[in-house]
Short mmCIF file of C-alpha atoms in Angstrom, two decimals:
data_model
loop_
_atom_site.label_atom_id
_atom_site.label_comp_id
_atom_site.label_asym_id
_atom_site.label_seq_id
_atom_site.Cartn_x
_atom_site.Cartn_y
_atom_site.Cartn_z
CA UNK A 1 23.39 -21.71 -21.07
CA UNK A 2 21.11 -20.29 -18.86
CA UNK A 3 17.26 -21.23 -18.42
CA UNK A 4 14.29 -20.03 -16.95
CA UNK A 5 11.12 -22.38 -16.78
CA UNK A 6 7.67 -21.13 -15.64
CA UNK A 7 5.80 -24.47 -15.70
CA UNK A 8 2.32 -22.31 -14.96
CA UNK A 9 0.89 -20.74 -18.22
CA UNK A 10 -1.88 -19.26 -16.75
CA UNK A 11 -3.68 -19.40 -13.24
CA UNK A 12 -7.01 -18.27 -11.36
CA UNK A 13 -6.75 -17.02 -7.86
CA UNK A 14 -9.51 -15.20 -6.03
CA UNK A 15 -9.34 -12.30 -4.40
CA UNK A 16 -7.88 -12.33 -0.91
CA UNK A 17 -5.63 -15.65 -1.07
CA UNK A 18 -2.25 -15.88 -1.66
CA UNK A 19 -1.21 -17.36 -4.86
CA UNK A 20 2.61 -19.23 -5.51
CA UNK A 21 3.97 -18.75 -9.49
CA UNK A 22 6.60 -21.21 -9.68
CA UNK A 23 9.97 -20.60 -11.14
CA UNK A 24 12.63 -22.89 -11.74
CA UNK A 25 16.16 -22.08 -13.31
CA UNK A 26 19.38 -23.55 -14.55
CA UNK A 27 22.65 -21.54 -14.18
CA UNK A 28 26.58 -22.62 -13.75
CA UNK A 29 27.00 -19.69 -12.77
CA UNK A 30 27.93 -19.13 -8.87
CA UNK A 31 27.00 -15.34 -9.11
CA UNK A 32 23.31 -13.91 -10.51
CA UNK A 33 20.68 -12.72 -9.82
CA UNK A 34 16.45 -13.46 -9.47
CA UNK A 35 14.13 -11.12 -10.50
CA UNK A 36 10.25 -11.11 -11.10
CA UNK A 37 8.20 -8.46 -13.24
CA UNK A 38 4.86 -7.59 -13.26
CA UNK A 39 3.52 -6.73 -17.30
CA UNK A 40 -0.44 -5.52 -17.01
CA UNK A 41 -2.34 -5.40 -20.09
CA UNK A 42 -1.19 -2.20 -20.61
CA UNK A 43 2.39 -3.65 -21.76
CA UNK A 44 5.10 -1.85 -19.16
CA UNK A 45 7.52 -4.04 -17.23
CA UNK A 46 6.83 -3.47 -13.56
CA UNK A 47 9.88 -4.75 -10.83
CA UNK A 48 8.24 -6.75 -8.56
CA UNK A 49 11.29 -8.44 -6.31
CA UNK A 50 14.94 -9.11 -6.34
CA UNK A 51 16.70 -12.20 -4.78
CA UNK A 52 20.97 -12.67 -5.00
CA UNK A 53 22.40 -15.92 -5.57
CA UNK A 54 24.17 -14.98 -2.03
CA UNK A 55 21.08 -13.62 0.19
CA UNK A 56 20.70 -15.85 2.74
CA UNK A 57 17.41 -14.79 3.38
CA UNK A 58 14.52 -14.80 1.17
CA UNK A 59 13.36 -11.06 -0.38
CA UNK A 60 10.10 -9.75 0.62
CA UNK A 61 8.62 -6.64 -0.80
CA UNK A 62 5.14 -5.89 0.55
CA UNK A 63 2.86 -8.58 -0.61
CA UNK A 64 5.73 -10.47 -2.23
CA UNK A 65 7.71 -12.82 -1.03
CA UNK A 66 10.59 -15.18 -3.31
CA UNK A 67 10.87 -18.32 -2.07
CA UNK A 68 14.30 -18.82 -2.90
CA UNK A 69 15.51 -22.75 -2.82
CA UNK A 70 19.61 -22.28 -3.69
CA UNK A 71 19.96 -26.45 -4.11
CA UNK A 72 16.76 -26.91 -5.78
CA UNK A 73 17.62 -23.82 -8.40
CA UNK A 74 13.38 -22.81 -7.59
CA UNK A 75 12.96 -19.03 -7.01
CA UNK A 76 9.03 -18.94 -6.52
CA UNK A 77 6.39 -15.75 -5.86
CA UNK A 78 4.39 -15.97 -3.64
CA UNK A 79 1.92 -12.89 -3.58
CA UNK A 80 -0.04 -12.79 -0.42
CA UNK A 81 -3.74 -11.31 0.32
CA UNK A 82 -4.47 -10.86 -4.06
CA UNK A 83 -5.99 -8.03 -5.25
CA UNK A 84 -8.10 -7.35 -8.52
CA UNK A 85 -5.14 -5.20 -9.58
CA UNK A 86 -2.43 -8.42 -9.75
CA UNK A 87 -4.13 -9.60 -12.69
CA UNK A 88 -1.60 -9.32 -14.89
CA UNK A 89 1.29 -11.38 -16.54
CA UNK A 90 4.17 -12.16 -14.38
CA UNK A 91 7.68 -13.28 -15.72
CA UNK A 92 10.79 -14.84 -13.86
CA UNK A 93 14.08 -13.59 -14.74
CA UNK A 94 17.74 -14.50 -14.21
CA UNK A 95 20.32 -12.04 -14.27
CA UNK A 96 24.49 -13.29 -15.32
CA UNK A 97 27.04 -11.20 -14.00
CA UNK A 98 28.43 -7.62 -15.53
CA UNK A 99 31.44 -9.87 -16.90
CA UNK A 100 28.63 -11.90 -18.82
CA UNK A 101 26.67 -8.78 -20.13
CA UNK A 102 24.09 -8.37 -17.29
CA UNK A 103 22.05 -9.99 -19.53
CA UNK A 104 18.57 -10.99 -18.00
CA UNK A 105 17.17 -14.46 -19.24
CA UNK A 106 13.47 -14.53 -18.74
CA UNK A 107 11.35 -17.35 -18.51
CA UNK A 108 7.84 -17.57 -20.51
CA UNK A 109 5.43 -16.28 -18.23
CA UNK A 110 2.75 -16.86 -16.12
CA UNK A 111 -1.20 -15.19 -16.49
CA UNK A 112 -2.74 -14.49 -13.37
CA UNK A 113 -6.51 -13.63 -13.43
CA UNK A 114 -7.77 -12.76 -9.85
CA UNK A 115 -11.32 -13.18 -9.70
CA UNK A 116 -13.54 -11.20 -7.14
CA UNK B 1 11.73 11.58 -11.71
CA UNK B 2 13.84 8.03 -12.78
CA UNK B 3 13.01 7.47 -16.67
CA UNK B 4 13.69 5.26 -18.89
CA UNK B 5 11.84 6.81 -22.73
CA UNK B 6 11.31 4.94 -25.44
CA UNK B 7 9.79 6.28 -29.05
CA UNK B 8 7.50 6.00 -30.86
CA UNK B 9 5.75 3.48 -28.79
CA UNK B 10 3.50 2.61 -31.39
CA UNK B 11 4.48 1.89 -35.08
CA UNK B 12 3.35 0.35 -38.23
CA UNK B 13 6.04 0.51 -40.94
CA UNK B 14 6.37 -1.46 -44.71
CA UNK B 15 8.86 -4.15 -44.99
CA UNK B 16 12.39 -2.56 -45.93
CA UNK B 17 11.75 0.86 -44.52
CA UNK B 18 14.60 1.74 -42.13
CA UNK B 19 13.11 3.12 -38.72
CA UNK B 20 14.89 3.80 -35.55
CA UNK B 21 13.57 3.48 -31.82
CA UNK B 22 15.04 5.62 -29.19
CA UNK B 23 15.32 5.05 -26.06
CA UNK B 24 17.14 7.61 -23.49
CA UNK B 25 17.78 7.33 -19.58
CA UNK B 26 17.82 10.23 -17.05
CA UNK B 27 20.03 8.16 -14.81
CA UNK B 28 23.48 8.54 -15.92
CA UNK B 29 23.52 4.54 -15.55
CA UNK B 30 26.49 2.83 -17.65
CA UNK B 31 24.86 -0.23 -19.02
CA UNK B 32 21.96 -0.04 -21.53
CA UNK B 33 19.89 -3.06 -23.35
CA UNK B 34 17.47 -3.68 -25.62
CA UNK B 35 14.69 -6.79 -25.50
CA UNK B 36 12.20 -8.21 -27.90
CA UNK B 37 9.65 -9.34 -26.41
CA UNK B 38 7.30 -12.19 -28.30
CA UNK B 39 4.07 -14.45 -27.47
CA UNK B 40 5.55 -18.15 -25.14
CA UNK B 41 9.09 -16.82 -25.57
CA UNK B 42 9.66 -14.07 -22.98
CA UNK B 43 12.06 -11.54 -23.69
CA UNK B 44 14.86 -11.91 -25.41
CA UNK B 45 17.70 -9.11 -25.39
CA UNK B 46 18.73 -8.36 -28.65
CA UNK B 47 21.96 -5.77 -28.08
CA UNK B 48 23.78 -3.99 -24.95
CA UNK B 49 26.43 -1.50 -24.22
CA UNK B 50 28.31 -1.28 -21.24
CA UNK B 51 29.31 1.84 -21.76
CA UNK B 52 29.61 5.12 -24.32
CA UNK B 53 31.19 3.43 -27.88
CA UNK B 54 30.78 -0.30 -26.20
CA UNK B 55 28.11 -2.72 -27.54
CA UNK B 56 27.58 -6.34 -28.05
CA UNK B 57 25.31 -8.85 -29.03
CA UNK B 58 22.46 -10.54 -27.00
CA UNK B 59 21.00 -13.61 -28.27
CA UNK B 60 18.96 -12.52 -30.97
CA UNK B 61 20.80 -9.60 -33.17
CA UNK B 62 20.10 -10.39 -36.48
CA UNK B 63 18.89 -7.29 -38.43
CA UNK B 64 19.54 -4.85 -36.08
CA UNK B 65 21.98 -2.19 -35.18
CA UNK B 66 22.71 -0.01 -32.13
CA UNK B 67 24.92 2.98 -31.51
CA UNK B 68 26.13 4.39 -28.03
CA UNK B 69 27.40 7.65 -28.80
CA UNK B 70 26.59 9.55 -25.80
CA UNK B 71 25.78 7.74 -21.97
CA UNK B 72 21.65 8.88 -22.56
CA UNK B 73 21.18 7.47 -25.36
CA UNK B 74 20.83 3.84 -27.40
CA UNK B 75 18.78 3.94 -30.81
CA UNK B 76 17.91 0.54 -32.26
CA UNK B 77 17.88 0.59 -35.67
CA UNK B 78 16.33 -1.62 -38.13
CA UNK B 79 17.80 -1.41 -41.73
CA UNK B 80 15.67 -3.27 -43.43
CA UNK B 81 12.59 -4.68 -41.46
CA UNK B 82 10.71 -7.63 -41.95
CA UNK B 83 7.66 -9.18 -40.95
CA UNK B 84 9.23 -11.64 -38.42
CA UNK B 85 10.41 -8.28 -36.62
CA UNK B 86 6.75 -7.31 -35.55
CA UNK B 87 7.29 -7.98 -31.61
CA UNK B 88 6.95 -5.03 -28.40
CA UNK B 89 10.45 -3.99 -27.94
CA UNK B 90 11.96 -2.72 -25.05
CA UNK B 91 15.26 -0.73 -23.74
CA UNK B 92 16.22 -1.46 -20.44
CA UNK B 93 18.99 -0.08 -17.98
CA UNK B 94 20.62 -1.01 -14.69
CA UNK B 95 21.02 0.92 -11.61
CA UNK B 96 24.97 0.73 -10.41
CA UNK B 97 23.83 -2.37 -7.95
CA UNK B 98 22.55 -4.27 -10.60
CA UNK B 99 19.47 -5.27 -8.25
CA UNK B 100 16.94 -3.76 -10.70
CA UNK B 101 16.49 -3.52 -14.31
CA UNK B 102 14.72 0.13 -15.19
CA UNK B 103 12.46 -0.72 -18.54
CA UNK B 104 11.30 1.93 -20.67
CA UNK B 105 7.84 1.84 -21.62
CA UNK B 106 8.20 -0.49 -24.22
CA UNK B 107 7.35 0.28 -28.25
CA UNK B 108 4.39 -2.23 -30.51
CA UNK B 109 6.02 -2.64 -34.03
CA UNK B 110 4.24 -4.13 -36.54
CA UNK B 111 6.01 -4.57 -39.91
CA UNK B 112 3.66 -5.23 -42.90
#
């Protein structure tokens, strides 16, 4: 079965520094796929980043960054220079292939409150 | 503009009152899910379809239905709701690359 662990309930950052939500998952899988989401207060899922199981190269997208570690199953965000507006939740997700329902497993979230 | 709508997005119903949430996509995409989403757990998917007249279960489909009649479209039906159904639901679809999941706007239920 597949498993998603966000060891960070909830985190302070300030404003300006980079901040790192780890994510950790477990997969037999030898094709899926990473994802992170944004959710603000106001309850919509936001796409953040995508990383495949085959990328060689980690995903950036703006001020995020997945530090992907293949042999470690880690698939971290790292979101560079914070801003007031990141406060929000922030969930990890694995995706299984088409063949396995495209189902995304999510993991339980992280709470990010930047601070000015 | 890409959309994903769901409806209502807010809703307080009585336990055993049979409600439906819709949730259409502009996107022509084949694959269509829906997600409950609850407090430490995440979000769970609840039912897909992979395509008009195909559906499955997710992981959590007890008490509630889906139909796929037409590519747009994927109601989620509760027959009979009960409390322990109260959660922020939402539909989700993927783009042909399956490198992002589009998420509708996401509907509060609260069953009483």
């Amino acid at each position: 079965a597949q498993k998603i662990t966000q060891t960070q309930p909830g985190m302070f950052v300030q404003e300006k520094e980079a901040v790192t939500l780890d994510c950790t998952y477990d997969t037999s899988d030898q094709s899926y796929g990473l994802f992170w989401y944004k959710q603000p207060s106001s309850g919509e899922m936001i796409f953040l980043i995508y990383q495949g199981s085959y990328d060689e190269q980690n995903a950036t997208e703006g001020r995020y960054s997945l530090n992907f570690q293949k042999a470690r199953k880690s698939a971290n965000l790292v979101i560079s220079a914070s801003q007031l507006g990141d406060s929000a939740m922030y969930f990890c997700a694995m995706r299984r292939s088409r063949g396995a329902g495209n189902k995304l497993t999510f993991g339980g979230g992280t709470r990010v409150l930047v601070k000015p | 503009e890409a959309q994903v709508t769901q409806n209502p997005r807010y809703l307080i119903t009585v336990t055993g009152k049979k409600l439906t949430v819709t949730c259409s996509q502009n996107m022509n995409h084949e694959y269509m899910s829906w997600y409950r989403q609850d407090p430490g757990l995440g979000l769970r998917q609840i039912y897909y379809s992979m395509n008009v007249e195909v559906t499955d279960k997710g992981d959590v489909p007890e008490g509630y239905k889906v139909s796929r009649k037409e590519k747009r479209n994927f109601p989620l039906i509760l027959e009979s709701p009960s409390p322990n159904q109260t959660s922020l639901y939402f539909c989700a679809t993927w783009g042909p690359l399956d490198t992002e999941a589009f998420f509708g706007q996401g509907t509060r239920l609260t069953v009483v």
